[in-house]
Amino acid sequence: MNSLKLLKAYDSSSSSEETEEDQTDKLPLPEEIKQLYKEKCDEIVNTRHQGRKRSFPHVRGNWATHIGIPYPYKKTLDLINEVTNSFKGVPNTHEWNAMKDVHISLSRTVGIPYHVITPLSTSLKDTFRKFTCFEMFFTSSDLHFYVNDDKTRSFLGFKIITPPLVHLLSRMVKHVDDAMELYKLDKYYENPSFHLSIAWCLGNINDNPVASDEILSSFRKYWSDIEDEDSSFFSFTVPHIVFKSGCKMMTFALSNS
């Protein structure tokens, strides 16, 4: 029996008059119908997230939470336009996408219970108030590829290599790690490579080292030309830290003095 007939049969059985209190339960939904809708659902989810996969298991009641330094909102649209243009001169081996949320991570993305959001965010807000605003900067030659833990996504990002900045970011991460540890949450990487991701693609870009080097060279050439024309893309003031948890977003201001 095809799916349509199965669905009609189920509907017919479920719409019969129920005159007895101890009426037999409705027929279970046929497996063929369940599979039909599961495949459709999976297709919708896959399209919505562009093939990306969750980096940690979903737990009901937990909120995906992340702490980071945002790229200035007023400059983000222009940056995204340049990132999109940069794809045109790159070997067509991967489907690249511009990052919409451009930032430098100070934590992993972790799932936290709702009741932890307030005490954790309050603790971090007090901590970051002790840091002063500072200038972030990088160059086109600092472009590198990064791959996530499960090798399902690759990123193009500007690595932060200036020692004073690396030291400052490491101090920030130490405070975030200490706060995370209080709630038995995952700490950041032991020896993090701080970077500002601007683009991503599915898969492990390093599976083919020769192609990877060629693609990276193309990106560096494009951004070197941009740096010569408009160096403002490569530096910005950091006035606050962003804490995102599910649909909530909070900013923690840094001190001005």
mmCIF file of C-alpha atoms in Angstrom:
data_model
loop_
_atom_site.group_PDB
_atom_site.id
_atom_site.type_symbol
_atom_site.label_atom_id
_atom_site.label_comp_id
_atom_site.label_asym_id
_atom_site.label_seq_id
_atom_site.Cartn_x
_atom_site.Cartn_y
_atom_site.Cartn_z
ATOM 1 C CA MET A 1 0.000 0.000 0.000
ATOM 2 C CA ASN A 2 1.481 3.420 -0.951
ATOM 3 C CA SER A 3 1.930 6.313 1.496
ATOM 4 C CA LEU A 4 -1.247 8.132 0.394
ATOM 5 C CA LYS A 5 -3.436 5.067 0.926
ATOM 6 C CA LEU A 6 -1.825 4.398 4.298
ATOM 7 C CA LEU A 7 -2.502 7.981 5.368
ATOM 8 C CA LYS A 8 -6.147 7.741 4.229
ATOM 9 C CA ALA A 9 -6.581 4.468 6.083
ATOM 10 C CA TYR A 10 -5.145 6.003 9.242
ATOM 11 C CA ASP A 11 -7.335 9.076 8.929
ATOM 12 C CA SER A 12 -10.435 6.950 8.408
ATOM 13 C CA SER A 13 -9.732 4.880 11.505
ATOM 14 C CA SER A 14 -8.985 7.930 13.651
ATOM 15 C CA SER A 15 -12.138 9.851 12.652
ATOM 16 C CA SER A 16 -14.612 7.092 13.552
ATOM 17 C CA GLU A 17 -17.151 7.985 16.246
ATOM 18 C CA GLU A 18 -15.981 7.056 19.731
ATOM 19 C CA THR A 19 -19.062 6.117 21.721
ATOM 20 C CA GLU A 20 -17.425 3.910 24.331
ATOM 21 C CA GLU A 21 -15.177 5.246 27.090
ATOM 22 C CA ASP A 22 -12.994 2.180 26.782
ATOM 23 C CA GLN A 23 -12.763 2.516 23.005
ATOM 24 C CA THR A 24 -9.645 0.831 21.580
ATOM 25 C CA ASP A 25 -6.737 3.259 21.047
ATOM 26 C CA LYS A 26 -6.249 4.721 17.589
ATOM 27 C CA LEU A 27 -4.144 2.718 15.173
ATOM 28 C CA PRO A 28 -0.456 3.570 15.376
ATOM 29 C CA LEU A 29 0.864 5.727 12.553
ATOM 30 C CA PRO A 30 2.331 3.414 9.855
ATOM 31 C CA GLU A 31 6.129 3.338 9.702
ATOM 32 C CA GLU A 32 6.053 4.314 6.026
ATOM 33 C CA ILE A 33 4.262 7.556 6.909
ATOM 34 C CA LYS A 34 6.648 8.252 9.795
ATOM 35 C CA GLN A 35 9.657 7.796 7.502
ATOM 36 C CA LEU A 36 8.099 10.021 4.841
ATOM 37 C CA TYR A 37 7.759 12.932 7.251
ATOM 38 C CA LYS A 38 11.128 12.275 8.933
ATOM 39 C CA GLU A 39 12.896 12.557 5.565
ATOM 40 C CA LYS A 40 11.052 15.796 4.804
ATOM 41 C CA CYS A 41 11.886 17.200 8.245
ATOM 42 C CA ASP A 42 15.569 16.272 7.872
ATOM 43 C CA GLU A 43 15.623 17.964 4.464
ATOM 44 C CA ILE A 44 14.161 21.196 5.907
ATOM 45 C CA VAL A 45 16.612 21.252 8.839
ATOM 46 C CA ASN A 46 19.568 20.501 6.552
ATOM 47 C CA THR A 47 18.590 23.332 4.197
ATOM 48 C CA ARG A 48 18.024 25.800 7.033
ATOM 49 C CA HIS A 49 21.479 25.143 8.531
ATOM 50 C CA GLN A 50 23.305 24.786 5.174
ATOM 51 C CA GLY A 51 24.478 21.273 6.046
ATOM 52 C CA ARG A 52 26.060 22.338 9.340
ATOM 53 C CA LYS A 53 25.892 19.942 12.281
ATOM 54 C CA ARG A 54 25.513 20.704 15.978
ATOM 55 C CA SER A 55 28.904 20.534 17.695
ATOM 56 C CA PHE A 56 27.466 19.094 20.921
ATOM 57 C CA PRO A 57 24.454 16.868 21.744
ATOM 58 C CA HIS A 58 21.094 18.586 22.166
ATOM 59 C CA VAL A 59 19.792 18.361 25.740
ATOM 60 C CA ARG A 60 16.271 19.576 26.432
ATOM 61 C CA GLY A 61 16.356 22.687 28.626
ATOM 62 C CA ASN A 62 19.975 23.543 27.795
ATOM 63 C CA TRP A 63 20.846 26.748 25.948
ATOM 64 C CA ALA A 64 23.725 27.002 23.453
ATOM 65 C CA THR A 65 26.056 29.592 24.973
ATOM 66 C CA HIS A 66 29.136 31.379 23.649
ATOM 67 C CA ILE A 67 31.375 34.283 24.715
ATOM 68 C CA GLY A 68 33.362 36.344 22.246
ATOM 69 C CA ILE A 69 34.652 39.667 20.919
ATOM 70 C CA PRO A 70 32.383 40.947 18.117
ATOM 71 C CA TYR A 71 33.587 42.648 14.962
ATOM 72 C CA PRO A 72 32.059 46.171 14.860
ATOM 73 C CA TYR A 73 28.468 46.066 13.669
ATOM 74 C CA LYS A 74 28.860 49.150 11.453
ATOM 75 C CA LYS A 75 31.741 47.532 9.552
ATOM 76 C CA THR A 76 30.329 43.995 9.338
ATOM 77 C CA LEU A 77 28.156 44.466 6.226
ATOM 78 C CA ASP A 78 31.049 45.923 4.213
ATOM 79 C CA LEU A 79 33.301 43.119 5.448
ATOM 80 C CA ILE A 80 30.765 40.458 4.432
ATOM 81 C CA ASN A 81 30.499 42.012 0.962
ATOM 82 C CA GLU A 82 34.270 41.835 0.533
ATOM 83 C CA VAL A 83 34.353 38.254 1.840
ATOM 84 C CA THR A 84 31.691 37.265 -0.700
ATOM 85 C CA ASN A 85 33.631 38.962 -3.510
ATOM 86 C CA SER A 86 36.795 37.120 -2.482
ATOM 87 C CA PHE A 87 35.212 33.768 -3.382
ATOM 88 C CA LYS A 88 35.222 34.644 -7.103
ATOM 89 C CA GLY A 89 38.978 34.323 -7.482
ATOM 90 C CA VAL A 90 39.335 31.120 -5.463
ATOM 91 C CA PRO A 91 39.647 27.624 -7.042
ATOM 92 C CA ASN A 92 36.160 26.119 -7.212
ATOM 93 C CA THR A 93 36.785 23.096 -4.976
ATOM 94 C CA HIS A 94 34.569 24.094 -2.038
ATOM 95 C CA GLU A 95 31.377 26.063 -1.571
ATOM 96 C CA TRP A 96 32.394 28.956 0.641
ATOM 97 C CA ASN A 97 30.006 31.005 2.772
ATOM 98 C CA ALA A 98 30.556 34.355 4.489
ATOM 99 C CA MET A 99 30.288 34.351 8.272
ATOM 100 C CA LYS A 100 27.285 36.370 9.427
ATOM 101 C CA ASP A 101 28.387 36.544 13.059
ATOM 102 C CA VAL A 102 31.984 37.749 12.877
ATOM 103 C CA HIS A 103 33.831 37.483 16.191
ATOM 104 C CA ILE A 104 36.869 36.230 18.084
ATOM 105 C CA SER A 105 35.917 33.361 20.391
ATOM 106 C CA LEU A 106 36.782 33.391 24.092
ATOM 107 C CA SER A 107 34.930 30.150 24.827
ATOM 108 C CA ARG A 108 33.605 27.012 23.222
ATOM 109 C CA THR A 109 29.904 26.857 22.423
ATOM 110 C CA VAL A 110 28.448 24.929 25.366
ATOM 111 C CA GLY A 111 24.955 23.920 26.439
ATOM 112 C CA ILE A 112 23.946 25.360 29.807
ATOM 113 C CA PRO A 113 20.713 25.006 31.840
ATOM 114 C CA TYR A 114 18.484 28.079 31.882
ATOM 115 C CA HIS A 115 18.964 28.684 35.605
ATOM 116 C CA VAL A 116 22.742 29.002 35.093
ATOM 117 C CA ILE A 117 22.513 31.850 32.566
ATOM 118 C CA THR A 118 21.994 34.646 35.108
ATOM 119 C CA PRO A 119 24.705 33.727 37.664
ATOM 120 C CA LEU A 120 27.223 32.909 34.912
ATOM 121 C CA SER A 121 26.567 36.118 32.961
ATOM 122 C CA THR A 122 26.624 38.232 36.142
ATOM 123 C CA SER A 123 29.976 36.746 37.162
ATOM 124 C CA LEU A 124 31.483 37.405 33.719
ATOM 125 C CA LYS A 125 30.071 40.932 33.558
ATOM 126 C CA ASP A 126 31.873 41.776 36.818
ATOM 127 C CA THR A 127 35.057 40.147 35.539
ATOM 128 C CA PHE A 128 35.228 41.973 32.211
ATOM 129 C CA ARG A 129 34.588 45.314 33.891
ATOM 130 C CA LYS A 130 38.166 45.034 35.192
ATOM 131 C CA PHE A 131 39.572 45.026 31.628
ATOM 132 C CA THR A 132 40.058 48.259 29.689
ATOM 133 C CA CYS A 133 39.052 48.911 26.082
ATOM 134 C CA PHE A 134 41.792 48.058 23.590
ATOM 135 C CA GLU A 135 42.641 47.977 19.879
ATOM 136 C CA MET A 136 42.456 44.713 17.927
ATOM 137 C CA PHE A 137 44.466 44.393 14.711
ATOM 138 C CA PHE A 138 45.743 41.823 12.219
ATOM 139 C CA THR A 139 47.026 41.711 8.623
ATOM 140 C CA SER A 140 46.183 39.934 5.363
ATOM 141 C CA SER A 141 49.222 37.670 5.794
ATOM 142 C CA ASP A 142 47.659 36.401 9.034
ATOM 143 C CA LEU A 143 44.968 34.458 7.124
ATOM 144 C CA HIS A 144 44.826 30.759 8.026
ATOM 145 C CA PHE A 145 42.491 27.799 7.754
ATOM 146 C CA TYR A 146 40.898 26.249 10.830
ATOM 147 C CA VAL A 147 38.917 23.009 11.143
ATOM 148 C CA ASN A 148 36.373 22.178 13.859
ATOM 149 C CA ASP A 149 36.838 19.257 16.248
ATOM 150 C CA ASP A 150 34.790 16.718 14.299
ATOM 151 C CA LYS A 151 36.295 17.750 10.921
ATOM 152 C CA THR A 152 32.893 18.631 9.439
ATOM 153 C CA ARG A 153 33.528 22.352 8.820
ATOM 154 C CA SER A 154 36.510 24.473 7.804
ATOM 155 C CA PHE A 155 36.988 28.181 8.470
ATOM 156 C CA LEU A 156 39.028 31.001 6.995
ATOM 157 C CA GLY A 157 40.195 33.431 9.652
ATOM 158 C CA PHE A 158 42.679 36.146 10.531
ATOM 159 C CA LYS A 159 44.985 34.842 13.242
ATOM 160 C CA ILE A 160 45.848 37.194 16.098
ATOM 161 C CA ILE A 161 49.614 36.946 16.448
ATOM 162 C CA THR A 162 50.749 40.142 18.226
ATOM 163 C CA PRO A 163 52.160 38.952 21.611
ATOM 164 C CA PRO A 164 50.488 41.630 23.805
ATOM 165 C CA LEU A 165 47.092 40.863 22.242
ATOM 166 C CA VAL A 166 47.566 37.105 22.577
ATOM 167 C CA HIS A 167 48.518 37.596 26.224
ATOM 168 C CA LEU A 168 45.464 39.775 26.863
ATOM 169 C CA LEU A 169 43.081 37.324 25.185
ATOM 170 C CA SER A 170 44.634 34.460 27.139
ATOM 171 C CA ARG A 171 43.946 36.309 30.393
ATOM 172 C CA MET A 172 40.328 36.796 29.349
ATOM 173 C CA VAL A 173 39.958 33.124 28.489
ATOM 174 C CA LYS A 174 41.416 32.162 31.876
ATOM 175 C CA HIS A 175 38.635 34.103 33.612
ATOM 176 C CA VAL A 176 35.982 32.577 31.342
ATOM 177 C CA ASP A 177 37.381 29.091 31.991
ATOM 178 C CA ASP A 178 37.291 29.649 35.752
ATOM 179 C CA ALA A 179 33.624 30.687 35.542
ATOM 180 C CA MET A 180 32.772 27.721 33.307
ATOM 181 C CA GLU A 181 34.519 25.315 35.664
ATOM 182 C CA LEU A 182 32.257 26.371 38.538
ATOM 183 C CA TYR A 183 29.316 24.909 36.603
ATOM 184 C CA LYS A 184 31.240 21.898 35.265
ATOM 185 C CA LEU A 185 31.182 23.255 31.704
ATOM 186 C CA ASP A 186 33.831 22.680 29.039
ATOM 187 C CA LYS A 187 36.765 25.076 29.156
ATOM 188 C CA TYR A 188 38.339 26.614 26.043
ATOM 189 C CA TYR A 189 41.200 24.948 24.162
ATOM 190 C CA GLU A 190 44.404 24.519 26.140
ATOM 191 C CA ASN A 191 46.573 26.416 23.649
ATOM 192 C CA PRO A 192 44.070 28.462 21.656
ATOM 193 C CA SER A 193 44.853 30.059 18.316
ATOM 194 C CA PHE A 194 42.838 33.265 18.550
ATOM 195 C CA HIS A 195 41.332 34.257 15.221
ATOM 196 C CA LEU A 196 38.563 36.202 13.520
ATOM 197 C CA SER A 197 36.706 33.803 11.213
ATOM 198 C CA ILE A 198 35.284 35.426 8.072
ATOM 199 C CA ALA A 199 34.202 32.424 5.956
ATOM 200 C CA TRP A 200 33.405 28.713 6.209
ATOM 201 C CA CYS A 201 32.793 25.635 4.083
ATOM 202 C CA LEU A 202 31.710 22.063 4.757
ATOM 203 C CA GLY A 203 34.323 19.331 5.182
ATOM 204 C CA ASN A 204 38.011 19.326 6.082
ATOM 205 C CA ILE A 205 39.925 21.768 3.878
ATOM 206 C CA ASN A 206 43.192 20.058 4.851
ATOM 207 C CA ASP A 207 42.239 16.724 3.257
ATOM 208 C CA ASN A 208 43.995 17.976 0.119
ATOM 209 C CA PRO A 209 47.057 19.990 1.230
ATOM 210 C CA VAL A 210 48.028 21.051 -2.305
ATOM 211 C CA ALA A 211 44.587 22.460 -3.075
ATOM 212 C CA SER A 212 44.415 23.959 0.398
ATOM 213 C CA ASP A 213 47.654 25.900 -0.129
ATOM 214 C CA GLU A 214 46.449 27.168 -3.502
ATOM 215 C CA ILE A 215 43.129 28.354 -2.050
ATOM 216 C CA LEU A 216 44.818 30.070 0.889
ATOM 217 C CA SER A 217 47.246 31.856 -1.439
ATOM 218 C CA SER A 218 44.302 33.147 -3.493
ATOM 219 C CA PHE A 219 42.562 34.459 -0.401
ATOM 220 C CA ARG A 220 45.733 36.122 0.906
ATOM 221 C CA LYS A 221 46.331 37.824 -2.454
ATOM 222 C CA TYR A 222 42.783 39.213 -2.495
ATOM 223 C CA TRP A 223 42.960 40.505 1.079
ATOM 224 C CA SER A 224 46.439 41.946 0.551
ATOM 225 C CA ASP A 225 44.979 44.126 -2.216
ATOM 226 C CA ILE A 226 42.104 45.126 0.068
ATOM 227 C CA GLU A 227 44.550 46.003 2.860
ATOM 228 C CA ASP A 228 46.428 48.320 0.485
ATOM 229 C CA GLU A 229 43.169 50.051 -0.474
ATOM 230 C CA ASP A 230 41.417 50.199 2.904
ATOM 231 C CA SER A 231 43.298 49.122 6.024
ATOM 232 C CA SER A 232 40.312 49.985 8.260
ATOM 233 C CA PHE A 233 39.024 46.418 7.852
ATOM 234 C CA PHE A 234 42.072 45.165 9.730
ATOM 235 C CA SER A 235 41.681 46.938 13.059
ATOM 236 C CA PHE A 236 38.933 47.933 15.462
ATOM 237 C CA THR A 237 38.346 49.092 19.021
ATOM 238 C CA VAL A 238 37.033 46.509 21.493
ATOM 239 C CA PRO A 239 34.596 48.286 23.879
ATOM 240 C CA HIS A 240 32.728 45.203 25.104
ATOM 241 C CA ILE A 241 32.408 41.415 25.166
ATOM 242 C CA VAL A 242 29.306 39.584 23.942
ATOM 243 C CA PHE A 243 27.588 36.751 25.823
ATOM 244 C CA LYS A 244 25.071 34.796 23.713
ATOM 245 C CA SER A 245 22.809 32.147 25.184
ATOM 246 C CA GLY A 246 20.038 30.846 22.964
ATOM 247 C CA CYS A 247 18.025 33.887 21.860
ATOM 248 C CA LYS A 248 19.505 36.064 24.611
ATOM 249 C CA MET A 249 22.424 38.389 23.925
ATOM 250 C CA MET A 250 24.210 40.485 26.544
ATOM 251 C CA THR A 251 27.118 42.893 26.245
ATOM 252 C CA PHE A 252 29.696 43.323 29.003
ATOM 253 C CA ALA A 253 31.305 46.757 28.818
ATOM 254 C CA LEU A 254 35.035 47.102 29.327
ATOM 255 C CA SER A 255 36.419 49.969 31.377
ATOM 256 C CA ASN A 256 37.341 53.218 29.602
ATOM 257 C CA SER A 257 40.290 53.877 31.869
#
